[in-house]
PDB file of C-alpha atoms and ligand atoms in Angstrom:
ATOM      1  CA  UNK A   1      84.641-101.140-108.829  1.00 49.00           C
ATOM      2  CA  UNK A   2      86.491 -97.830-109.151  1.00 62.00           C
ATOM      3  CA  UNK A   3      87.142 -96.928-112.770  1.00 86.00           C
ATOM      4  CA  UNK A   4      89.928 -94.775-114.100  1.00 97.00           C
ATOM      5  CA  UNK A   5      89.604 -91.032-114.680  1.00 98.00           C
ATOM      6  CA  UNK A   6      90.891 -91.437-118.249  1.00 98.00           C
ATOM      7  CA  UNK A   7      91.823 -94.756-119.784  1.00 98.00           C
ATOM      8  CA  UNK A   8      93.267 -94.930-123.302  1.00 98.00           C
ATOM      9  CA  UNK A   9      94.308 -97.947-125.348  1.00 98.00           C
ATOM     10  CA  UNK A  10      96.219 -97.531-128.597  1.00 98.00           C
ATOM     11  CA  UNK A  11      94.667 -94.091-128.922  1.00 98.00           C
ATOM     12  CA  UNK A  12      95.211 -91.984-132.050  1.00 97.00           C
ATOM     13  CA  UNK A  13      93.516 -88.570-132.048  1.00 97.00           C
ATOM     14  CA  UNK A  14      93.486 -85.804-134.656  1.00 95.00           C
ATOM     15  CA  UNK A  15      91.513 -82.839-135.885  1.00 92.00           C
ATOM     16  CA  UNK A  16      91.587 -83.817-139.540  1.00 87.00           C
ATOM     17  CA  UNK A  17      92.949 -87.167-140.662  1.00 85.00           C
ATOM     18  CA  UNK A  18      96.486 -86.449-139.374  1.00 91.00           C
ATOM     19  CA  UNK A  19      97.031 -87.892-135.892  1.00 95.00           C
ATOM     20  CA  UNK A  20      98.150 -85.443-133.215  1.00 96.00           C
ATOM     21  CA  UNK A  21      98.191 -88.089-130.469  1.00 98.00           C
ATOM     22  CA  UNK A  22      99.642 -91.429-131.468  1.00 97.00           C
ATOM     23  CA  UNK A  23      99.429 -94.842-129.808  1.00 98.00           C
ATOM     24  CA  UNK A  24      98.646 -93.522-126.344  1.00 98.00           C
ATOM     25  CA  UNK A  25      98.140 -96.160-123.624  1.00 98.00           C
ATOM     26  CA  UNK A  26      97.229 -94.589-120.340  1.00 96.00           C
ATOM     27  CA  UNK A  27      95.295 -95.302-117.137  1.00 97.00           C
ATOM     28  CA  UNK A  28      94.902 -92.281-114.895  1.00 98.00           C
ATOM     29  CA  UNK A  29      93.726 -93.330-111.390  1.00 97.00           C
ATOM     30  CA  UNK A  30      90.475 -92.060-109.897  1.00 98.00           C
ATOM     31  CA  UNK A  31      89.848 -90.207-107.704  1.00 97.00           C
ATOM     32  CA  UNK A  32      93.259 -88.574-107.909  1.00 98.00           C
ATOM     33  CA  UNK A  33      95.026 -85.344-108.663  1.00 98.00           C
ATOM     34  CA  UNK A  34      96.843 -86.211-111.872  1.00 98.00           C
ATOM     35  CA  UNK A  35      99.061 -84.028-113.999  1.00 97.00           C
ATOM     36  CA  UNK A  36      99.699 -83.990-117.739  1.00 97.00           C
ATOM     37  CA  UNK A  37     102.995 -82.352-118.692  1.00 95.00           C
ATOM     38  CA  UNK A  38     104.899 -81.795-121.914  1.00 94.00           C
ATOM     39  CA  UNK A  39     106.232 -79.084-124.237  1.00 92.00           C
ATOM     40  CA  UNK A  40     104.019 -76.849-126.376  1.00 92.00           C
ATOM     41  CA  UNK A  41     102.233 -78.787-129.076  1.00 94.00           C
ATOM     42  CA  UNK A  42     102.757 -82.144-127.309  1.00 96.00           C
ATOM     43  CA  UNK A  43      99.023 -82.882-127.396  1.00 96.00           C
ATOM     44  CA  UNK A  44      98.036 -82.150-123.790  1.00 96.00           C
ATOM     45  CA  UNK A  45      94.958 -80.075-124.633  1.00 95.00           C
ATOM     46  CA  UNK A  46      94.086 -82.573-127.358  1.00 96.00           C
ATOM     47  CA  UNK A  47      93.983 -85.370-124.767  1.00 97.00           C
ATOM     48  CA  UNK A  48      91.507 -83.383-122.652  1.00 97.00           C
ATOM     49  CA  UNK A  49      89.456 -82.563-125.757  1.00 95.00           C
ATOM     50  CA  UNK A  50      89.427 -86.211-126.852  1.00 96.00           C
ATOM     51  CA  UNK A  51      88.076 -87.096-123.391  1.00 97.00           C
ATOM     52  CA  UNK A  52      85.098 -84.824-124.038  1.00 95.00           C
ATOM     53  CA  UNK A  53      84.558 -85.870-127.646  1.00 94.00           C
ATOM     54  CA  UNK A  54      85.899 -82.549-128.985  1.00 93.00           C
ATOM     55  CA  UNK A  55      88.720 -84.059-131.042  1.00 94.00           C
ATOM     56  CA  UNK A  56      88.423 -86.926-133.491  1.00 95.00           C
ATOM     57  CA  UNK A  57      89.340 -90.425-132.310  1.00 96.00           C
ATOM     58  CA  UNK A  58      91.073 -92.000-135.317  1.00 96.00           C
ATOM     59  CA  UNK A  59      91.771 -95.368-133.739  1.00 96.00           C
ATOM     60  CA  UNK A  60      91.994 -97.071-130.374  1.00 97.00           C
ATOM     61  CA  UNK A  61      89.748 -96.493-127.390  1.00 97.00           C
ATOM     62  CA  UNK A  62      89.226 -93.903-124.712  1.00 97.00           C
ATOM     63  CA  UNK A  63      87.055 -94.222-121.606  1.00 98.00           C
ATOM     64  CA  UNK A  64      86.350 -91.514-119.073  1.00 98.00           C
ATOM     65  CA  UNK A  65      85.214 -92.735-115.641  1.00 98.00           C
ATOM     66  CA  UNK A  66      84.813 -96.091-117.367  1.00 97.00           C
ATOM     67  CA  UNK A  67      82.400 -94.636-119.940  1.00 97.00           C
ATOM     68  CA  UNK A  68      83.362 -95.016-123.614  1.00 96.00           C
ATOM     69  CA  UNK A  69      83.862 -91.891-125.754  1.00 94.00           C
ATOM     70  CA  UNK A  70      82.291 -91.043-128.121  1.00 91.00           C
ATOM     71  CA  UNK A  71      79.715 -93.830-127.559  1.00 92.00           C
ATOM     72  CA  UNK A  72      78.206 -92.465-124.346  1.00 95.00           C
ATOM     73  CA  UNK A  73      79.347 -88.882-124.655  1.00 94.00           C
ATOM     74  CA  UNK A  74      76.285 -87.353-122.985  1.00 93.00           C
ATOM     75  CA  UNK A  75      76.944 -89.318-119.843  1.00 96.00           C
ATOM     76  CA  UNK A  76      80.590 -88.240-119.866  1.00 96.00           C
ATOM     77  CA  UNK A  77      79.629 -84.588-120.270  1.00 93.00           C
ATOM     78  CA  UNK A  78      77.157 -84.872-117.405  1.00 93.00           C
ATOM     79  CA  UNK A  79      79.716 -86.370-115.032  1.00 96.00           C
ATOM     80  CA  UNK A  80      82.813 -84.414-116.049  1.00 97.00           C
ATOM     81  CA  UNK A  81      83.493 -80.665-115.974  1.00 96.00           C
ATOM     82  CA  UNK A  82      86.042 -78.868-118.135  1.00 94.00           C
ATOM     83  CA  UNK A  83      87.902 -75.769-116.957  1.00 93.00           C
ATOM     84  CA  UNK A  84      89.289 -74.144-120.111  1.00 84.00           C
ATOM     85  CA  UNK A  85      92.395 -72.001-120.421  1.00 77.00           C
ATOM     86  CA  UNK A  86      91.493 -68.535-119.184  1.00 69.00           C
ATOM     87  CA  UNK A  87      92.271 -66.918-122.522  1.00 58.00           C
ATOM     88  CA  UNK A  88      89.454 -68.923-124.065  1.00 56.00           C
ATOM     89  CA  UNK A  89      86.942 -67.121-121.862  1.00 61.00           C
ATOM     90  CA  UNK A  90      85.656 -63.807-123.163  1.00 64.00           C
ATOM     91  CA  UNK A  91      82.283 -62.218-122.735  1.00 67.00           C
ATOM     92  CA  UNK A  92      81.088 -58.899-124.084  1.00 70.00           C
ATOM     93  CA  UNK A  93      78.797 -58.139-121.185  1.00 77.00           C
ATOM     94  CA  UNK A  94      80.185 -57.328-117.726  1.00 84.00           C
ATOM     95  CA  UNK A  95      79.294 -60.338-115.590  1.00 90.00           C
ATOM     96  CA  UNK A  96      79.310 -60.651-111.838  1.00 94.00           C
ATOM     97  CA  UNK A  97      81.156 -63.504-110.176  1.00 95.00           C
ATOM     98  CA  UNK A  98      77.882 -65.206-109.218  1.00 96.00           C
ATOM     99  CA  UNK A  99      76.681 -65.017-112.855  1.00 94.00           C
ATOM    100  CA  UNK A 100      79.844 -66.781-114.016  1.00 93.00           C
ATOM    101  CA  UNK A 101      79.503 -69.411-111.286  1.00 95.00           C
ATOM    102  CA  UNK A 102      75.897 -70.078-112.360  1.00 95.00           C
ATOM    103  CA  UNK A 103      76.707 -70.460-116.062  1.00 90.00           C
ATOM    104  CA  UNK A 104      77.440 -74.174-116.202  1.00 86.00           C
ATOM    105  CA  UNK A 105      74.121 -74.988-114.522  1.00 87.00           C
ATOM    106  CA  UNK A 106      72.070 -72.551-116.614  1.00 87.00           C
ATOM    107  CA  UNK A 107      73.526 -73.766-119.872  1.00 83.00           C
ATOM    108  CA  UNK A 108      72.017 -77.197-119.160  1.00 80.00           C
ATOM    109  CA  UNK A 109      68.479 -75.747-118.943  1.00 80.00           C
ATOM    110  CA  UNK A 110      66.239 -74.696-121.768  1.00 76.00           C
ATOM    111  CA  UNK A 111      65.165 -71.036-122.081  1.00 77.00           C
ATOM    112  CA  UNK A 112      64.184 -69.004-120.151  1.00 77.00           C
ATOM    113  CA  UNK A 113      67.351 -69.737-118.244  1.00 79.00           C
ATOM    114  CA  UNK A 114      66.318 -68.514-114.804  1.00 88.00           C
ATOM    115  CA  UNK A 115      68.295 -69.793-111.837  1.00 91.00           C
ATOM    116  CA  UNK A 116      66.364 -71.654-109.134  1.00 93.00           C
ATOM    117  CA  UNK A 117      67.188 -71.465-105.437  1.00 95.00           C
ATOM    118  CA  UNK A 118      68.987 -74.801-105.882  1.00 95.00           C
ATOM    119  CA  UNK A 119      71.170 -73.358-108.685  1.00 95.00           C
ATOM    120  CA  UNK A 120      72.115 -70.329-106.600  1.00 96.00           C
ATOM    121  CA  UNK A 121      72.867 -72.494-103.555  1.00 97.00           C
ATOM    122  CA  UNK A 122      75.109 -74.775-105.639  1.00 97.00           C
ATOM    123  CA  UNK A 123      76.949 -71.797-107.180  1.00 97.00           C
ATOM    124  CA  UNK A 124      77.451 -70.147-103.780  1.00 98.00           C
ATOM    125  CA  UNK A 125      78.638 -73.377-102.215  1.00 97.00           C
ATOM    126  CA  UNK A 126      81.157 -73.798-105.051  1.00 97.00           C
ATOM    127  CA  UNK A 127      82.386 -70.198-104.642  1.00 98.00           C
ATOM    128  CA  UNK A 128      82.793 -70.833-100.924  1.00 97.00           C
ATOM    129  CA  UNK A 129      84.796 -73.988-101.664  1.00 97.00           C
ATOM    130  CA  UNK A 130      87.358 -72.014-103.708  1.00 96.00           C
ATOM    131  CA  UNK A 131      87.277 -69.122-101.204  1.00 96.00           C
ATOM    132  CA  UNK A 132      85.679 -66.655-103.633  1.00 97.00           C
ATOM    133  CA  UNK A 133      82.222 -66.170-102.090  1.00 98.00           C
ATOM    134  CA  UNK A 134      83.417 -62.823-100.712  1.00 98.00           C
ATOM    135  CA  UNK A 135      83.527 -61.577-104.324  1.00 98.00           C
ATOM    136  CA  UNK A 136      79.993 -62.834-105.154  1.00 97.00           C
ATOM    137  CA  UNK A 137      78.687 -59.515-106.561  1.00 97.00           C
ATOM    138  CA  UNK A 138      81.940 -58.132-107.947  1.00 97.00           C
ATOM    139  CA  UNK A 139      82.677 -57.776-111.634  1.00 94.00           C
ATOM    140  CA  UNK A 140      84.467 -60.938-112.854  1.00 92.00           C
ATOM    141  CA  UNK A 141      86.753 -59.026-115.212  1.00 90.00           C
ATOM    142  CA  UNK A 142      88.111 -56.828-112.430  1.00 91.00           C
ATOM    143  CA  UNK A 143      89.462 -59.771-110.435  1.00 92.00           C
ATOM    144  CA  UNK A 144      93.106 -60.877-110.587  1.00 91.00           C
ATOM    145  CA  UNK A 145      94.010 -63.732-112.940  1.00 90.00           C
ATOM    146  CA  UNK A 146      94.255 -66.160-110.048  1.00 92.00           C
ATOM    147  CA  UNK A 147      90.903 -65.095-108.615  1.00 93.00           C
ATOM    148  CA  UNK A 148      89.259 -65.448-112.039  1.00 92.00           C
ATOM    149  CA  UNK A 149      90.706 -68.934-112.333  1.00 93.00           C
ATOM    150  CA  UNK A 150      89.223 -69.890-108.966  1.00 95.00           C
ATOM    151  CA  UNK A 151      85.805 -68.604-110.092  1.00 95.00           C
ATOM    152  CA  UNK A 152      86.097 -70.728-113.259  1.00 94.00           C
ATOM    153  CA  UNK A 153      86.806 -73.750-111.059  1.00 96.00           C
ATOM    154  CA  UNK A 154      83.731 -72.864-108.979  1.00 96.00           C
ATOM    155  CA  UNK A 155      81.657 -72.649-112.171  1.00 95.00           C
ATOM    156  CA  UNK A 156      82.751 -76.205-112.994  1.00 96.00           C
ATOM    157  CA  UNK A 157      82.084 -77.419-109.437  1.00 97.00           C
ATOM    158  CA  UNK A 158      78.587 -75.919-109.320  1.00 96.00           C
ATOM    159  CA  UNK A 159      77.387 -78.650-111.670  1.00 94.00           C
ATOM    160  CA  UNK A 160      78.665 -81.234-109.147  1.00 95.00           C
ATOM    161  CA  UNK A 161      80.996 -83.232-111.403  1.00 97.00           C
ATOM    162  CA  UNK A 162      82.848 -86.404-110.417  1.00 98.00           C
ATOM    163  CA  UNK A 163      85.911 -85.373-112.398  1.00 98.00           C
ATOM    164  CA  UNK A 164      87.465 -82.012-113.325  1.00 98.00           C
ATOM    165  CA  UNK A 165      89.630 -81.552-116.408  1.00 98.00           C
ATOM    166  CA  UNK A 166      91.694 -78.373-116.064  1.00 97.00           C
ATOM    167  CA  UNK A 167      93.794 -76.864-118.853  1.00 95.00           C
ATOM    168  CA  UNK A 168      96.713 -74.849-117.449  1.00 93.00           C
ATOM    169  CA  UNK A 169      94.863 -73.526-114.409  1.00 93.00           C
ATOM    170  CA  UNK A 170      98.137 -72.347-112.872  1.00 92.00           C
ATOM    171  CA  UNK A 171      99.589 -70.189-115.644  1.00 87.00           C
ATOM    172  CA  UNK A 172      99.310 -66.428-115.120  1.00 82.00           C
ATOM    173  CA  UNK A 173      98.129 -67.125-111.588  1.00 89.00           C
ATOM    174  CA  UNK A 174      99.540 -65.449-108.464  1.00 89.00           C
ATOM    175  CA  UNK A 175     101.302 -67.580-105.844  1.00 89.00           C
ATOM    176  CA  UNK A 176      98.449 -67.258-103.344  1.00 90.00           C
ATOM    177  CA  UNK A 177      95.884 -68.558-105.853  1.00 90.00           C
ATOM    178  CA  UNK A 178      98.225 -71.359-106.955  1.00 93.00           C
ATOM    179  CA  UNK A 179      98.431 -72.548-103.394  1.00 93.00           C
ATOM    180  CA  UNK A 180      94.663 -72.279-102.988  1.00 94.00           C
ATOM    181  CA  UNK A 181      93.961 -74.130-106.226  1.00 95.00           C
ATOM    182  CA  UNK A 182      96.259 -76.982-105.168  1.00 96.00           C
ATOM    183  CA  UNK A 183      94.492 -77.112-101.818  1.00 97.00           C
ATOM    184  CA  UNK A 184      91.057 -77.123-103.491  1.00 97.00           C
ATOM    185  CA  UNK A 185      92.035 -80.036-105.750  1.00 97.00           C
ATOM    186  CA  UNK A 186      93.389 -82.034-102.794  1.00 98.00           C
ATOM    187  CA  UNK A 187      90.247 -81.375-100.725  1.00 97.00           C
ATOM    188  CA  UNK A 188      87.973 -82.340-103.623  1.00 97.00           C
ATOM    189  CA  UNK A 189      89.762 -85.671-103.875  1.00 98.00           C
ATOM    190  CA  UNK A 190      90.023 -86.327-100.131  1.00 98.00           C
ATOM    191  CA  UNK A 191      86.658 -85.011 -98.909  1.00 96.00           C
ATOM    192  CA  UNK A 192      84.370 -85.499-101.909  1.00 96.00           C
ATOM    193  CA  UNK A 193      85.998 -88.192-104.037  1.00 97.00           C
ATOM    194  CA  UNK A 194      86.170 -85.767-106.991  1.00 97.00           C
ATOM    195  CA  UNK A 195      89.241 -86.312-109.176  1.00 98.00           C
ATOM    196  CA  UNK A 196      91.218 -83.809-111.259  1.00 98.00           C
ATOM    197  CA  UNK A 197      93.332 -84.106-114.366  1.00 98.00           C
ATOM    198  CA  UNK A 198      95.477 -80.993-114.668  1.00 98.00           C
ATOM    199  CA  UNK A 199      97.463 -79.888-117.701  1.00 96.00           C
ATOM    200  CA  UNK A 200     100.373 -77.791-116.492  1.00 93.00           C
ATOM    201  CA  UNK A 201     103.843 -76.651-117.461  1.00 87.00           C
ATOM    202  CA  UNK A 202     104.769 -76.261-113.821  1.00 86.00           C
ATOM    203  CA  UNK A 203     104.263 -79.302-111.633  1.00 89.00           C
ATOM    204  CA  UNK A 204     105.850 -77.538-108.667  1.00 88.00           C
ATOM    205  CA  UNK A 205     102.726 -76.198-106.920  1.00 90.00           C
ATOM    206  CA  UNK A 206     100.987 -79.576-107.328  1.00 94.00           C
ATOM    207  CA  UNK A 207     103.918 -81.833-106.449  1.00 92.00           C
ATOM    208  CA  UNK A 208     103.023 -82.145-102.747  1.00 92.00           C
ATOM    209  CA  UNK A 209      99.471 -83.321-103.517  1.00 95.00           C
ATOM    210  CA  UNK A 210      99.611 -84.942-106.967  1.00 96.00           C
ATOM    211  CA  UNK A 211      99.284 -88.732-107.256  1.00 97.00           C
ATOM    212  CA  UNK A 212     100.205 -89.334-110.862  1.00 97.00           C
ATOM    213  CA  UNK A 213     101.833 -87.669-113.860  1.00 97.00           C
ATOM    214  CA  UNK A 214     101.747 -88.393-117.592  1.00 97.00           C
ATOM    215  CA  UNK A 215     104.528 -86.970-119.766  1.00 97.00           C
ATOM    216  CA  UNK A 216     103.679 -86.287-123.393  1.00 97.00           C
ATOM    217  CA  UNK A 217     106.028 -85.328-126.187  1.00 96.00           C
ATOM    218  CA  UNK A 218     105.170 -84.944-129.864  1.00 96.00           C
ATOM    219  CA  UNK A 219     101.894 -86.783-129.462  1.00 97.00           C
ATOM    220  CA  UNK A 220     103.333 -89.790-127.667  1.00 97.00           C
ATOM    221  CA  UNK A 221     103.278 -90.866-124.048  1.00 98.00           C
ATOM    222  CA  UNK A 222     106.867 -90.850-122.795  1.00 96.00           C
ATOM    223  CA  UNK A 223     106.244 -91.950-119.204  1.00 96.00           C
ATOM    224  CA  UNK A 224     103.449 -92.126-116.650  1.00 97.00           C
ATOM    225  CA  UNK A 225     103.158 -93.052-113.003  1.00 96.00           C
ATOM    226  CA  UNK A 226     103.666 -91.657-109.511  1.00 95.00           C
ATOM    227  CA  UNK A 227     105.692 -88.415-109.641  1.00 93.00           C
ATOM    228  CA  UNK A 228     108.906 -89.732-108.112  1.00 91.00           C
ATOM    229  CA  UNK A 229     108.938 -92.660-110.556  1.00 93.00           C
ATOM    230  CA  UNK A 230     108.002 -90.768-113.734  1.00 94.00           C
ATOM    231  CA  UNK A 231     109.817 -87.460-113.228  1.00 92.00           C
ATOM    232  CA  UNK A 232     113.332 -88.819-113.692  1.00 91.00           C
ATOM    233  CA  UNK A 233     116.143 -86.797-115.264  1.00 90.00           C
ATOM    234  CA  UNK A 234     116.105 -89.211-118.201  1.00 92.00           C
ATOM    235  CA  UNK A 235     112.373 -88.778-118.865  1.00 93.00           C
ATOM    236  CA  UNK A 236     112.518 -84.998-118.439  1.00 91.00           C
ATOM    237  CA  UNK A 237     115.341 -84.773-120.978  1.00 90.00           C
ATOM    238  CA  UNK A 238     113.332 -86.972-123.328  1.00 91.00           C
ATOM    239  CA  UNK A 239     110.516 -84.443-123.390  1.00 90.00           C
ATOM    240  CA  UNK A 240     112.342 -81.129-122.943  1.00 87.00           C
ATOM    241  CA  UNK A 241     115.558 -82.005-124.808  1.00 85.00           C
ATOM    242  CA  UNK A 242     119.094 -82.845-123.687  1.00 80.00           C
ATOM    243  CA  UNK A 243     119.906 -79.266-122.650  1.00 71.00           C
ATOM    244  CA  UNK A 244     117.155 -79.101-120.016  1.00 75.00           C
ATOM    245  CA  UNK A 245     118.626 -78.542-116.583  1.00 79.00           C
ATOM    246  CA  UNK A 246     117.221 -80.987-114.056  1.00 82.00           C
ATOM    247  CA  UNK A 247     117.082 -80.239-110.342  1.00 83.00           C
ATOM    248  CA  UNK A 248     115.939 -82.513-107.538  1.00 84.00           C
ATOM    249  CA  UNK A 249     113.790 -81.173-104.723  1.00 81.00           C
ATOM    250  CA  UNK A 250     112.364 -83.491-102.069  1.00 79.00           C
ATOM    251  CA  UNK A 251     112.868 -86.630-104.151  1.00 79.00           C
ATOM    252  CA  UNK A 252     111.151 -85.194-107.237  1.00 82.00           C
ATOM    253  CA  UNK A 253     113.001 -83.975-110.326  1.00 84.00           C
ATOM    254  CA  UNK A 254     112.081 -80.802-112.160  1.00 85.00           C
ATOM    255  CA  UNK A 255     113.272 -79.568-115.529  1.00 84.00           C
ATOM    256  CA  UNK A 256     114.299 -75.953-115.852  1.00 78.00           C
ATOM    257  CA  UNK A 257     113.474 -75.024-119.414  1.00 73.00           C
ATOM    258  CA  UNK A 258     113.679 -71.249-119.179  1.00 57.00           C
ATOM    259  CA  UNK A 259     110.393 -69.823-120.342  1.00 51.00           C
ATOM    260  CA  UNK A 260     107.813 -72.575-119.850  1.00 47.00           C
ATOM    261  CA  UNK A 261     106.294 -71.565-123.181  1.00 46.00           C
ATOM    262  CA  UNK A 262     109.400 -72.012-125.284  1.00 40.00           C
TER     263      UNK A 262
HETATM  264  N1  ATP B   1      91.750 -77.279-133.716  1.00 71.52           N
HETATM  265  C1  ATP B   1      92.873 -77.795-134.241  1.00 71.52           C
HETATM  266  N2  ATP B   1      92.976 -78.094-135.561  1.00 71.52           N
HETATM  267  C2  ATP B   1      94.099 -78.616-136.094  1.00 71.52           C
HETATM  268  N3  ATP B   1      95.220 -78.858-135.390  1.00 71.52           N
HETATM  269  C3  ATP B   1      95.217 -78.574-134.094  1.00 71.52           C
HETATM  270  C4  ATP B   1      94.038 -78.015-133.436  1.00 71.52           C
HETATM  271  N4  ATP B   1      94.340 -77.842-132.121  1.00 71.52           N
HETATM  272  C5  ATP B   1      95.611 -78.265-131.962  1.00 71.52           C
HETATM  273  N5  ATP B   1      96.141 -78.702-133.135  1.00 71.52           N
HETATM  274  C6  ATP B   1      97.510 -79.230-133.317  1.00 71.52           C
HETATM  275  O1  ATP B   1      97.661 -80.372-132.499  1.00 71.52           O
HETATM  276  C7  ATP B   1      98.960 -80.420-131.905  1.00 71.52           C
HETATM  277  C8  ATP B   1      98.800 -80.568-130.400  1.00 71.52           C
HETATM  278  O2  ATP B   1      98.154 -79.400-129.906  1.00 71.52           O
HETATM  279  P1  ATP B   1      97.696 -79.241-128.402  1.00 71.52           P
HETATM  280  O3  ATP B   1      96.920 -77.988-128.338  1.00 71.52           O
HETATM  281  O4  ATP B   1      97.031 -80.480-127.951  1.00 71.52           O
HETATM  282  O5  ATP B   1      99.105 -79.099-127.667  1.00 71.52           O
HETATM  283  P2  ATP B   1      99.428 -78.712-126.158  1.00 71.52           P
HETATM  284  O6  ATP B   1     100.331 -79.792-125.637  1.00 71.52           O
HETATM  285  O7  ATP B   1      98.168 -78.452-125.416  1.00 71.52           O
HETATM  286  O8  ATP B   1     100.295 -77.382-126.329  1.00 71.52           O
HETATM  287  P3  ATP B   1     100.353 -76.023-125.465  1.00 71.52           P
HETATM  288  O9  ATP B   1     101.324 -76.295-124.359  1.00 71.52           O
HETATM  289  O10 ATP B   1     100.895 -75.019-126.413  1.00 71.52           O
HETATM  290  O11 ATP B   1      98.969 -75.696-124.986  1.00 71.52           O
HETATM  291  C9  ATP B   1      99.670 -79.175-132.341  1.00 71.52           C
HETATM  292  O12 ATP B   1     100.527 -79.519-133.392  1.00 71.52           O
HETATM  293  C10 ATP B   1      98.555 -78.261-132.822  1.00 71.52           C
HETATM  294  O13 ATP B   1      99.000 -77.435-133.854  1.00 71.52           O
HETATM  295 MG1   MG B   2      97.366 -76.751-124.566  1.00 71.52          MG
END
């Protein structure tokens, strides 16, 4: 019985006692490429964090791959990989690409954290999957933003998750890497049955491959469903305001809101 990637019922989430997400009912299909959209502060990152037990569930329920959070959090963390916003990643020491790709696997071991042949094979296979194996021994920091993002996806894939949660993997990413990331997410779903939930301000690069979108505004779910059904001019104006300009391309509506980070 296939379970959902993320399933929420009457979900309130906060960091203190004040709810940041309120009354969210959601069932994201699995395996799928699903998108979470909404203005700054809408609660997109909070929804990903709640899925990993990193934000407080005040009421309601959330299940990830059918597994209740926070009840069976260890299982969730074993089966799900999180790709954080790039700005959240900073290391003092200069790391090679392969070192970054190995991190997620090493972190799960006790000291001394020495990679086995199996770890290296998994990291190299993941780098190959995102077309970054050519940069195996290069310095991570010297790569372009888009290349770094692909290495961070490889790091997540090296631990062989069933579901990826990605927070704005497309911002500050060159067009070539955007295209490659979209292709990687589609191939993960189609060839390996690995699903993705992607927070993004720009659905454009994912529109051809995405199955489902959830629109959040001010902590509430405004609409969710297949892109053509959920991305209506009415729903886009509900989340981005009445002045948002809406254009239709290939049966899907997009809001033009100037700077995505208004
Ligand atoms: N660690 C935290 N402690 C307290 N409040 C927080 C914390 N993180 C986020 N918030 C608040 O929760 C609300 C939702 O934040 P969240 O980061 O989920 O929004 P977002 O939709 O991801 O926005 P953005 O597009 O800017 O990334 C905001 O009002 C924010 O100020
Ligand atoms: Mg965010």
